[in-house]
Tab-separated table of C-alpha atoms and ligand atoms in Angstrom:
chain	number	residue	atom	x	y	z
A	103	MET	CA	-29.231	69.857	-163.043
A	104	ILE	CA	-31.389	72.967	-163.607
A	105	ASN	CA	-31.217	74.978	-166.875
A	106	VAL	CA	-32.804	78.402	-166.460
A	107	ILE	CA	-33.702	79.852	-169.883
A	108	GLY	CA	-33.867	83.623	-170.209
A	109	LEU	CA	-31.585	85.646	-167.949
A	110	GLY	CA	-33.527	88.949	-167.471
A	111	TYR	CA	-35.327	90.372	-164.431
A	112	ILE	CA	-36.789	87.008	-163.419
A	113	GLY	CA	-34.523	84.378	-164.882
A	114	LEU	CA	-31.341	85.783	-163.482
A	115	PRO	CA	-32.410	86.131	-159.848
A	116	THR	CA	-34.029	82.701	-160.004
A	117	ALA	CA	-30.914	80.963	-161.414
A	118	LEU	CA	-28.833	82.617	-158.688
A	119	ALA	CA	-31.372	81.655	-155.979
A	120	PHE	CA	-31.327	78.013	-157.126
A	121	ALA	CA	-27.399	77.974	-157.275
A	122	THR	CA	-27.024	79.442	-153.751
A	123	SER	CA	-29.497	76.851	-152.392
A	124	GLY	CA	-27.018	74.127	-153.577
A	125	GLN	CA	-28.436	73.088	-156.955
A	126	ASP	CA	-26.218	72.587	-160.045
A	127	VAL	CA	-27.496	75.498	-162.220
A	128	VAL	CA	-26.774	76.719	-165.796
A	129	GLY	CA	-28.342	79.894	-167.016
A	130	SER	CA	-28.971	80.104	-170.658
A	131	ASP	CA	-29.871	83.144	-172.899
A	132	CYS	CA	-30.151	83.185	-176.678
A	133	ASN	CA	-28.581	86.683	-176.623
A	134	PRO	CA	-24.717	86.103	-176.551
A	135	GLU	CA	-24.210	89.691	-175.155
A	136	VAL	CA	-26.151	88.898	-172.073
A	137	VAL	CA	-24.133	85.776	-171.500
A	138	ALA	CA	-20.857	87.472	-172.174
A	139	GLN	CA	-21.772	90.406	-169.781
A	140	LEU	CA	-22.859	87.849	-167.062
A	141	ARG	CA	-19.627	85.790	-167.613
A	142	SER	CA	-17.628	89.037	-167.100
A	143	GLY	CA	-19.148	89.392	-163.664
A	144	LYS	CA	-21.744	92.052	-164.247
A	145	ALA	CA	-25.499	91.807	-163.965
A	146	ARG	CA	-27.517	93.875	-166.432
A	147	PHE	CA	-29.804	95.654	-164.116
A	148	ASN	CA	-29.767	97.145	-160.668
A	149	GLU	CA	-31.744	95.478	-157.813
A	150	PRO	CA	-30.978	95.595	-154.046
A	151	GLY	CA	-28.803	92.549	-153.122
A	152	LEU	CA	-28.386	91.316	-156.768
A	153	ASN	CA	-24.667	91.821	-156.842
A	154	GLU	CA	-24.152	90.003	-153.498
A	155	LEU	CA	-26.391	87.146	-154.508
A	156	TYR	CA	-24.540	86.928	-157.900
A	157	ALA	CA	-21.118	86.723	-156.114
A	158	ALA	CA	-22.388	84.006	-153.891
A	159	ALA	CA	-23.929	82.001	-156.821
A	160	LEU	CA	-20.536	82.283	-158.702
A	161	GLU	CA	-18.832	80.732	-155.776
A	162	GLN	CA	-21.399	77.898	-155.881
A	163	GLY	CA	-20.559	77.276	-159.442
A	164	VAL	CA	-23.348	78.787	-161.418
A	165	ARG	CA	-22.592	78.862	-165.212
A	166	PHE	CA	-23.871	80.861	-168.137
A	167	SER	CA	-24.206	79.755	-171.614
A	168	ASP	CA	-25.934	80.624	-174.849
A	169	HIS	CA	-26.866	77.045	-175.402
A	170	TYR	CA	-29.569	74.964	-173.732
A	171	GLU	CA	-28.271	71.971	-171.840
A	172	ARG	CA	-29.360	68.454	-170.967
A	173	ALA	CA	-31.108	68.876	-167.573
A	174	ASP	CA	-33.578	67.387	-165.128
A	175	VAL	CA	-35.537	70.650	-164.886
A	176	TYR	CA	-35.884	73.586	-167.230
A	177	ILE	CA	-37.189	76.906	-166.088
A	178	VAL	CA	-38.391	79.191	-168.711
A	179	ALA	CA	-38.379	82.919	-167.909
A	180	VAL	CA	-38.617	84.616	-171.304
A	181	PRO	CA	-40.724	87.760	-172.099
A	182	THR	CA	-44.456	87.335	-172.919
A	183	PRO	CA	-45.539	90.607	-174.506
A	184	TYR	CA	-49.124	91.084	-175.739
A	185	ASP	CA	-50.280	91.551	-179.253
A	186	LYS	CA	-51.376	95.240	-179.430
A	187	PHE	CA	-54.100	94.444	-181.952
A	188	THR	CA	-55.576	91.427	-180.430
A	189	ASN	CA	-54.728	92.001	-176.696
A	190	LYS	CA	-53.781	88.385	-176.547
A	191	VAL	CA	-50.662	86.988	-175.065
A	192	ASP	CA	-47.788	86.585	-177.547
A	193	ALA	CA	-46.223	83.243	-176.347
A	194	THR	CA	-43.895	83.050	-179.289
A	195	GLN	CA	-40.667	83.271	-177.228
A	196	VAL	CA	-41.903	80.686	-174.765
A	197	VAL	CA	-42.847	78.248	-177.593
A	198	LYS	CA	-39.501	78.937	-179.240
A	199	ALA	CA	-37.628	78.248	-176.066
A	200	ILE	CA	-39.492	75.075	-175.355
A	201	ASP	CA	-38.931	73.834	-178.852
A	202	ALA	CA	-35.112	74.217	-178.304
A	203	ILE	CA	-35.421	72.522	-174.919
A	204	LEU	CA	-37.076	69.448	-176.574
A	205	ALA	CA	-33.927	69.146	-178.762
A	206	VAL	CA	-31.688	68.339	-175.632
A	207	ALA	CA	-34.227	67.284	-172.913
A	208	PRO	CA	-33.759	63.757	-171.491
A	209	GLN	CA	-36.819	61.434	-171.073
A	210	GLY	CA	-38.770	62.599	-167.865
A	211	ALA	CA	-37.513	66.165	-167.822
A	212	ILE	CA	-39.709	68.802	-166.255
A	213	ILE	CA	-40.319	72.074	-168.146
A	214	VAL	CA	-41.498	74.840	-165.802
A	215	VAL	CA	-42.749	78.114	-167.345
A	216	GLU	CA	-42.380	81.114	-164.969
A	217	SER	CA	-43.260	83.680	-167.814
A	218	THR	CA	-46.713	85.093	-167.281
A	219	LEU	CA	-49.262	83.450	-169.696
A	220	SER	CA	-52.969	83.775	-170.299
A	221	PRO	CA	-55.122	80.999	-168.870
A	222	GLY	CA	-55.073	77.991	-171.218
A	223	ALA	CA	-51.899	79.092	-173.081
A	224	ILE	CA	-49.890	76.006	-172.167
A	225	ARG	CA	-52.740	73.664	-173.243
A	226	LYS	CA	-53.394	75.721	-176.554
A	227	SER	CA	-49.757	76.517	-177.472
A	228	VAL	CA	-47.206	74.298	-175.713
A	229	ARG	CA	-48.873	70.884	-175.642
A	230	PRO	CA	-49.429	70.776	-179.268
A	231	LEU	CA	-45.827	71.448	-179.978
A	232	LEU	CA	-44.788	68.630	-177.761
A	233	LEU	CA	-47.025	66.262	-179.761
A	234	GLN	CA	-45.815	67.572	-182.961
A	235	ARG	CA	-42.203	66.869	-181.951
A	236	GLY	CA	-43.110	63.300	-180.849
A	237	PHE	CA	-43.245	63.793	-177.059
A	238	LYS	CA	-46.176	62.633	-175.038
A	239	PRO	CA	-47.115	65.601	-172.623
A	240	ASP	CA	-46.804	64.725	-168.943
A	241	GLU	CA	-45.321	61.251	-169.892
A	242	ASP	CA	-42.187	61.888	-171.802
A	243	VAL	CA	-41.709	65.378	-170.564
A	244	TYR	CA	-43.777	67.192	-167.894
A	245	LEU	CA	-45.206	70.714	-168.101
A	246	ALA	CA	-45.554	73.052	-165.205
A	247	HIS	CA	-46.396	76.703	-164.527
A	248	ALA	CA	-44.793	78.525	-161.558
A	249	PRO	CA	-45.527	82.101	-162.346
A	250	GLU	CA	-43.069	84.692	-160.838
A	251	ARG	CA	-44.724	87.138	-158.448
A	252	ILE	CA	-41.753	89.247	-157.329
A	253	ILE	CA	-41.885	92.990	-157.315
A	254	PRO	CA	-39.099	95.083	-158.853
A	255	GLY	CA	-37.256	96.957	-156.043
A	256	ALA	CA	-37.660	94.127	-153.575
A	257	MET	CA	-37.130	91.085	-155.900
A	258	LEU	CA	-34.707	89.224	-153.921
A	259	ARG	CA	-36.550	89.508	-150.637
A	260	GLU	CA	-39.835	88.445	-152.403
A	261	LEU	CA	-38.114	85.556	-154.089
A	262	ARG	CA	-37.502	84.215	-150.616
A	263	LYS	CA	-40.573	85.367	-148.658
A	264	ASN	CA	-43.482	85.333	-151.249
A	265	ASN	CA	-45.976	82.418	-151.312
A	266	ARG	CA	-45.687	80.504	-154.621
A	267	ILE	CA	-47.965	78.741	-157.012
A	268	ILE	CA	-46.877	75.654	-158.801
A	269	GLY	CA	-49.316	74.421	-161.488
A	270	CYS	CA	-48.743	70.972	-162.883
A	271	ASP	CA	-51.439	68.489	-164.076
A	272	VAL	CA	-49.348	65.577	-162.547
A	273	PRO	CA	-49.659	66.028	-158.830
A	274	GLU	CA	-46.462	64.102	-157.979
A	275	ILE	CA	-44.480	66.255	-160.233
A	276	GLY	CA	-46.093	69.261	-158.611
A	277	GLU	CA	-44.865	68.004	-155.214
A	278	LYS	CA	-41.439	67.384	-156.612
A	279	LEU	CA	-41.242	70.993	-157.797
A	280	LYS	CA	-42.532	72.214	-154.461
A	281	THR	CA	-39.587	70.516	-152.749
A	282	LEU	CA	-37.143	71.963	-155.275
A	283	TYR	CA	-38.477	75.488	-154.852
A	284	SER	CA	-38.596	75.267	-151.105
A	285	ALA	CA	-34.823	75.180	-151.021
A	286	PHE	CA	-34.937	78.955	-151.333
A	287	CYS	CA	-38.630	79.853	-150.970
A	288	GLU	CA	-39.640	80.333	-147.423
A	289	GLY	CA	-43.346	81.214	-148.271
A	290	GLU	CA	-46.201	78.781	-148.662
A	291	ILE	CA	-46.027	76.787	-151.944
A	292	VAL	CA	-49.568	75.778	-153.352
A	293	VAL	CA	-49.728	73.150	-155.814
A	294	THR	CA	-52.585	73.235	-158.277
A	295	ASP	CA	-53.192	72.473	-161.965
A	296	VAL	CA	-51.611	74.437	-164.814
A	297	GLN	CA	-54.620	76.431	-165.916
A	298	THR	CA	-55.530	77.502	-162.409
A	299	ALA	CA	-51.951	78.829	-162.000
A	300	GLU	CA	-52.110	80.774	-165.184
A	301	MET	CA	-55.305	82.292	-164.311
A	302	CYS	CA	-54.184	83.212	-160.750
A	303	LYS	CA	-51.169	85.127	-161.980
A	304	VAL	CA	-53.173	87.191	-164.440
A	305	VAL	CA	-55.904	87.735	-161.897
A	306	GLU	CA	-53.551	89.076	-159.249
A	307	ASN	CA	-52.056	91.803	-161.613
A	308	THR	CA	-55.529	92.552	-162.816
A	309	PHE	CA	-56.821	93.048	-159.329
A	310	ARG	CA	-54.094	95.556	-158.754
A	311	ALA	CA	-54.737	97.300	-162.046
A	312	VAL	CA	-58.405	97.672	-161.309
A	313	ASN	CA	-57.802	98.896	-157.737
A	314	ILE	CA	-55.315	101.535	-159.135
A	315	ALA	CA	-57.809	102.528	-161.749
A	316	PHE	CA	-60.474	103.025	-159.028
A	317	ALA	CA	-57.969	105.361	-157.240
A	318	ASN	CA	-57.296	107.225	-160.467
A	319	GLU	CA	-60.984	107.704	-161.100
A	320	LEU	CA	-61.470	109.030	-157.507
A	321	ALA	CA	-58.570	111.454	-158.209
A	322	ARG	CA	-60.516	112.822	-161.098
A	323	ILE	CA	-63.823	113.084	-159.040
A	324	CYS	CA	-61.997	114.782	-156.303
A	325	ARG	CA	-60.239	117.163	-158.656
A	326	TYR	CA	-63.704	118.108	-160.003
A	327	GLU	CA	-64.818	118.882	-156.465
A	328	ASP	CA	-61.484	120.351	-155.469
A	329	MET	CA	-61.004	117.796	-152.775
A	330	ASN	CA	-57.960	116.018	-151.370
A	331	VAL	CA	-58.276	112.443	-152.822
A	332	TYR	CA	-55.415	111.113	-150.625
A	333	GLU	CA	-57.175	112.255	-147.486
A	334	VAL	CA	-60.266	110.503	-148.779
A	335	ILE	CA	-58.489	107.313	-149.503
A	336	ARG	CA	-56.601	107.506	-146.138
A	337	ILE	CA	-59.789	107.806	-144.114
A	338	CYS	CA	-61.678	105.092	-146.160
A	339	ASN	CA	-58.761	102.637	-145.746
A	340	MET	CA	-59.258	102.876	-142.061
A	341	HIS	CA	-62.337	100.767	-142.520
A	342	PRO	CA	-61.289	97.097	-141.985
A	343	ARG	CA	-62.605	95.845	-145.327
A	344	VAL	CA	-61.419	98.678	-147.525
A	345	ASN	CA	-57.935	98.853	-149.188
A	346	ILE	CA	-57.754	101.438	-151.996
A	347	LEU	CA	-54.440	101.897	-153.656
A	348	GLN	CA	-52.956	105.249	-154.738
A	349	PRO	CA	-53.645	107.386	-157.684
A	350	GLY	CA	-50.773	108.209	-159.850
A	351	PRO	CA	-49.639	109.608	-163.260
A	352	GLY	CA	-50.108	106.301	-165.002
A	353	VAL	CA	-49.400	102.635	-164.738
A	354	GLY	CA	-46.366	101.315	-166.127
A	355	GLY	CA	-44.010	98.400	-166.123
A	356	HIS	CA	-44.313	95.221	-168.026
A	357	CYS	CA	-46.893	93.505	-165.690
A	358	ILE	CA	-49.747	95.547	-164.170
A	359	SER	CA	-49.965	97.487	-167.430
A	360	VAL	CA	-49.888	94.476	-169.749
A	361	ASP	CA	-51.330	91.229	-168.058
A	362	PRO	CA	-54.940	92.457	-167.557
A	363	ARG	CA	-55.066	92.910	-171.414
A	364	PHE	CA	-54.882	89.141	-171.697
A	365	LEU	CA	-58.283	88.781	-170.180
A	366	ILE	CA	-59.678	91.554	-172.362
A	367	GLY	CA	-58.265	89.809	-175.431
A	368	ASP	CA	-59.404	86.233	-174.530
A	369	TYR	CA	-62.832	87.168	-173.104
A	370	PRO	CA	-63.824	90.652	-174.734
A	371	SER	CA	-67.523	90.412	-174.090
A	372	ILE	CA	-67.087	89.426	-170.320
A	373	ALA	CA	-64.044	91.404	-169.038
A	374	LYS	CA	-65.845	94.816	-169.161
A	375	VAL	CA	-64.597	96.013	-165.693
A	376	VAL	CA	-61.053	95.157	-166.610
A	377	ALA	CA	-61.345	97.023	-170.058
A	378	ALA	CA	-62.782	100.123	-168.393
A	379	ALA	CA	-60.012	100.009	-165.802
A	380	MET	CA	-57.279	99.824	-168.387
A	381	GLU	CA	-58.765	102.730	-170.251
A	382	THR	CA	-58.719	104.793	-167.034
A	383	ASN	CA	-55.161	103.940	-166.285
A	384	ASP	CA	-54.071	104.394	-169.954
A	385	SER	CA	-55.490	107.907	-169.890
A	386	ALA	CA	-53.594	108.977	-166.788
A	387	PRO	CA	-50.684	110.674	-168.566
A	388	ASP	CA	-53.208	112.740	-170.513
A	389	PHE	CA	-54.834	113.692	-167.320
A	390	VAL	CA	-51.418	114.882	-166.023
A	391	LEU	CA	-50.928	116.945	-169.199
A	392	GLU	CA	-54.306	118.661	-168.714
A	393	ARG	CA	-53.288	119.432	-165.187
A	394	ILE	CA	-49.887	120.926	-166.272
A	395	ARG	CA	-51.724	123.262	-168.716
A	396	GLU	CA	-54.250	124.250	-165.972
A	397	ILE	CA	-51.449	125.001	-163.440
A	398	MET	CA	-49.536	126.966	-166.145
A	399	ARG	CA	-52.640	129.115	-166.742
A	400	VAL	CA	-53.289	129.672	-162.996
A	401	GLU	CA	-49.547	130.597	-162.471
A	402	GLY	CA	-49.293	132.746	-165.357
A	403	LEU	CA	-46.629	130.521	-167.011
A	404	VAL	CA	-46.376	130.837	-170.792
A	405	ASP	CA	-43.316	128.843	-171.690
A	406	THR	CA	-43.413	125.055	-171.654
A	407	SER	CA	-39.653	125.010	-171.984
A	408	ARG	CA	-39.547	125.843	-168.233
A	409	VAL	CA	-41.659	122.662	-167.313
A	410	GLY	CA	-39.722	119.675	-166.142
A	411	LEU	CA	-40.847	116.134	-165.453
A	412	TYR	CA	-38.961	114.411	-162.594
A	413	GLY	CA	-38.664	110.612	-163.207
A	414	LEU	CA	-38.547	108.582	-166.352
A	415	THR	CA	-38.856	105.028	-164.937
A	416	TYR	CA	-42.107	103.261	-164.604
A	417	LYS	CA	-41.992	103.496	-160.812
A	418	GLU	CA	-39.671	104.489	-157.867
A	419	ASN	CA	-36.189	103.401	-157.181
A	420	VAL	CA	-35.814	101.139	-160.152
A	421	ASP	CA	-34.000	101.762	-163.567
A	422	ASP	CA	-36.773	100.127	-165.667
A	423	VAL	CA	-38.506	102.488	-168.230
A	424	ARG	CA	-40.739	99.924	-169.843
A	425	GLU	CA	-44.236	101.375	-170.470
A	426	SER	CA	-43.270	104.395	-168.411
A	427	PRO	CA	-46.096	107.057	-167.903
A	428	THR	CA	-43.418	109.779	-168.338
A	429	LEU	CA	-42.385	108.426	-171.737
A	430	GLN	CA	-46.109	108.160	-172.714
A	431	LEU	CA	-46.701	111.648	-171.509
A	432	LEU	CA	-43.786	112.964	-173.684
A	433	GLU	CA	-45.043	110.912	-176.681
A	434	LEU	CA	-48.374	112.569	-176.247
A	435	GLN	CA	-46.756	116.012	-176.215
A	436	ARG	CA	-44.716	115.039	-179.420
A	437	ARG	CA	-47.792	113.822	-181.141
A	438	ARG	CA	-49.611	117.054	-180.588
A	439	LEU	CA	-46.499	118.816	-182.033
A	440	ALA	CA	-46.145	120.741	-178.789
A	441	GLN	CA	-42.800	121.903	-177.459
A	442	PRO	CA	-41.063	119.063	-175.614
A	443	LEU	CA	-41.027	119.190	-171.802
A	444	ASN	CA	-37.627	118.809	-169.773
A	445	ALA	CA	-36.946	115.559	-168.042
A	446	TYR	CA	-34.555	114.044	-165.567
A	447	ASP	CA	-34.127	110.703	-163.832
A	448	PRO	CA	-31.219	109.794	-161.453
A	449	TYR	CA	-31.664	106.165	-162.633
A	450	VAL	CA	-31.534	106.758	-166.393
A	451	THR	CA	-28.050	107.894	-167.301
A	452	ARG	CA	-28.216	107.247	-171.059
A	453	ASP	CA	-30.004	109.889	-173.204
A	454	LEU	CA	-33.393	108.600	-173.731
A	455	VAL	CA	-35.463	111.686	-174.600
A	456	GLU	CA	-35.019	115.276	-175.885
A	457	ARG	CA	-34.117	117.864	-173.356
A	458	GLN	CA	-33.019	115.253	-170.843
A	459	PHE	CA	-30.951	116.482	-167.818
A	460	HIS	CA	-28.393	114.446	-165.954
A	461	ASP	CA	-28.035	116.477	-162.836
A	462	LEU	CA	-30.811	117.280	-160.260
A	463	ASP	CA	-29.613	120.795	-159.439
A	464	ALA	CA	-29.290	121.770	-163.082
A	465	PHE	CA	-32.738	120.213	-163.714
A	466	LEU	CA	-34.423	122.224	-160.956
A	467	ASP	CA	-32.726	125.466	-161.914
A	468	ALA	CA	-33.906	125.185	-165.477
A	469	ASN	CA	-37.699	124.715	-164.654
A	470	ASP	CA	-40.469	126.850	-162.966
A	471	LEU	CA	-42.833	124.060	-162.826
A	472	VAL	CA	-41.496	120.641	-161.702
A	473	VAL	CA	-43.882	117.688	-162.129
A	474	ILE	CA	-43.136	114.711	-159.755
A	475	MET	CA	-43.872	111.822	-162.035
A	476	VAL	CA	-41.890	109.242	-159.965
A	477	LYS	CA	-41.344	109.266	-156.287
A	478	HIS	CA	-37.697	108.268	-156.191
A	479	GLN	CA	-35.976	108.453	-152.795
A	480	GLU	CA	-33.661	111.187	-154.299
A	481	ILE	CA	-36.470	113.764	-154.610
A	482	ILE	CA	-38.020	112.897	-151.194
A	483	ASP	CA	-34.560	113.620	-149.714
A	484	ALA	CA	-34.173	116.764	-151.630
A	485	MET	CA	-37.546	118.425	-150.752
A	486	ASP	CA	-35.834	121.516	-149.618
A	487	LYS	CA	-34.540	122.248	-153.008
A	488	LEU	CA	-38.192	122.392	-154.250
A	489	LYS	CA	-38.953	125.353	-152.004
A	490	GLY	CA	-39.926	128.279	-154.226
A	491	LYS	CA	-40.723	126.174	-157.265
A	492	ILE	CA	-44.199	125.429	-158.547
A	493	ILE	CA	-44.861	121.716	-158.109
A	494	LEU	CA	-47.257	119.301	-159.506
A	495	ASP	CA	-46.990	116.377	-157.139
A	496	CYS	CA	-48.423	113.197	-158.721
A	497	HIS	CA	-47.669	111.076	-155.581
A	498	ASN	CA	-48.485	113.082	-152.593
A	499	VAL	CA	-44.917	113.053	-151.370
A	500	CYS	CA	-44.239	116.723	-150.793
A	501	ASN	CA	-45.752	118.693	-148.133
A	502	LEU	CA	-44.975	122.145	-149.468
A	503	PRO	CA	-47.536	125.005	-149.827
A	504	ASN	CA	-46.479	125.532	-153.352
A	505	ALA	CA	-47.343	121.928	-154.378
A	506	TYR	CA	-50.438	121.118	-156.520
A	507	ARG	CA	-51.894	117.705	-156.367
A	508	LEU	CA	-53.226	115.563	-159.234
B	99	SAJ	N1	-48.970	102.205	-159.129
B	99	SAJ	C1	-49.950	103.162	-158.839
B	99	SAJ	N2	-50.535	103.191	-157.553
B	99	SAJ	C2	-50.322	102.227	-156.670
B	99	SAJ	C3	-49.345	101.176	-156.907
B	99	SAJ	C4	-48.646	101.167	-158.206
B	99	SAJ	O1	-50.174	103.965	-159.720
B	99	SAJ	O2	-50.864	102.277	-155.583
B	99	SAJ	C5	-48.262	102.194	-160.398
B	99	SAJ	C6	-46.744	102.169	-160.316
B	99	SAJ	O3	-46.329	103.575	-160.088
B	99	SAJ	C7	-46.333	101.567	-161.528
B	99	SAJ	C8	-47.443	100.433	-161.807
B	99	SAJ	O4	-48.493	100.925	-160.919
B	99	SAJ	O5	-46.307	102.395	-162.598
B	99	SAJ	C9	-47.028	98.980	-161.395
B	99	SAJ	O6	-46.164	98.985	-160.247
B	99	SAJ	P1	-46.461	97.977	-159.031
B	99	SAJ	O7	-45.475	98.349	-158.123
B	99	SAJ	O8	-47.802	97.929	-158.683
B	99	SAJ	O9	-46.098	96.578	-159.702
B	99	SAJ	P2	-45.111	95.925	-160.736
B	99	SAJ	O10	-45.590	95.954	-162.092
B	99	SAJ	O11	-43.705	96.511	-160.386
B	99	SAJ	O12	-45.086	94.340	-160.153
B	99	SAJ	C10	-46.355	93.670	-160.263
B	99	SAJ	C11	-46.498	92.982	-158.835
B	99	SAJ	N3	-47.890	92.447	-158.829
B	99	SAJ	C12	-48.708	92.588	-157.808
B	99	SAJ	O13	-48.374	93.165	-156.813
B	99	SAJ	C13	-49.940	91.931	-157.831
B	99	SAJ	C14	-45.502	91.793	-158.634
B	99	SAJ	O14	-45.781	91.031	-157.415
B	99	SAJ	C15	-45.498	90.924	-159.849
B	99	SAJ	O15	-44.426	89.888	-159.754
B	99	SAJ	C16	-45.112	91.755	-161.131
B	99	SAJ	O16	-46.122	92.691	-161.220
B	99	SAJ	C17	-45.007	90.855	-162.288
B	99	SAJ	O17	-43.926	90.545	-162.782
B	99	SAJ	O18	-46.131	90.317	-162.690
C-alpha cells in the first residue's frame, strides 16, 4: 500500500497516477478541508486532465484521509518554503510529516520525499529524527528522495513522460522504487544517492532562473540601446549551442523563484552568480513599473487610474498566484503610496486586489494603457480587442503597432 502525504499540486496528481496504475493508494492531508473537498469529488486546483485522472483513480479505489496509515511506501509531498532571513530551506513540514509517519510505519517501510529540499537536508534534518525516535535509518525504515519535476500547465503529461531521479543510499531500495514509479512513468528513471538527487533538483531550477535572469538583463541592455531583445535572442538561439530563455515581467511561482535561494543560503560565499541572478529577477517588476511611467510620459497619460495590468497569476494558463510578479508590482505601487493600478485575470475569480475587474471587455474599456503581465491564451485570442489601446507587452505576444516592448 502507498500512503501519499500532502494532497496539493504534486501529491494529488501523484496519488492519482499511482492509483490508476493499479496500486492500493490512500492520500492523506493534515487539512481536513482538503480531504473533505476531495472526498466530495472536487480537485482543489485546475490542471488539464486532472478531473479525468481523478475520476479514473476513484474507480480504482483511491481513498482520502486526514490520518496517516500503515503502508509499505510513504510519499511525502508537503510544502518546503524558504526562510526569508537565512535563505535556507524550511523543512519543518517534511520533518513533521515524517515524525507522524514513524508513529504508524511498519518495519522496512520506505519513506520517499518528493518535496524539494536543499542538498544534505535529509541527512541533516531527517536522519537525526529517525535516530531520536529509535529507528535505524536505512535498516528499520528506508529514506529516499524522488524530487518532482512536473511543470504546472502540463503536469499530468510530464508526470508520465519526464525522466525521474530516485535518490536512495541503499541501491536495492532505489531499484525497488524505480520499478514502482515505472508503473506510470514512461521516462528514464535514474537511481542515485539521496544528496545527489537533492542537489540535482535545486540545480535544475537554478539553471532556469539564471538563464531567465540573463534574458532579463539582455532586455535592459536592449532597452538602453532601443533594440528588440526578442529578435536578438531569436537569432542567437539559431546557434546550435545557445538557448536563451525569454525576458519577462518577473519570475514567480513556488519553484524557480524559491529553490535557487537554497544555494544562496547554504553557500553564501560561493553562489555569487546565483545571487546576482535572483537580484535581477527580483527587480523585474520594478523595471516594468519604470517602463509604465516612461510610456505614460511619452503618450501624455496623466492618470494611473486608466492603467491596467492583464494577468495576476505567476504564469500563463494556470490559476496559481504564488510569488506572482503582478502582485509584487502592485505591492511596490502600494508601498510607494501611489494610486493602485487596475488588474484582471480570467483565472482569478475571487477578489484578490483593489480595483480588480472580472470581465475582459470591461477591463479593456476602463484602461488606456494595458500591460500584458501574463500571456494567457485568452488575451492572445483577443488581440483584435487591443487595437487602439496603448500596450506594454511584457511577453512579445502582440504584433500591433501600438505595442511597446519591455
Ligand atoms: N519565465 C520567464 N521566462 C521564461 C520562462 C519562464 O520569465 O523563458 C517565468 C514564468 O513566467 C514564471 C517563472 O518564470 O513566472 C517560472 O515558470 P516556469 O514555467 O519556468 O517554471 P515553474 O516554476 O512553473 O516550474 C518549474 C519547472 N522547472 C524547470 O523547468 C527546470 C518544473 O519542471 C519543476 O517541476 C517546477 O519548477 C518545480 O516544482 O520545481
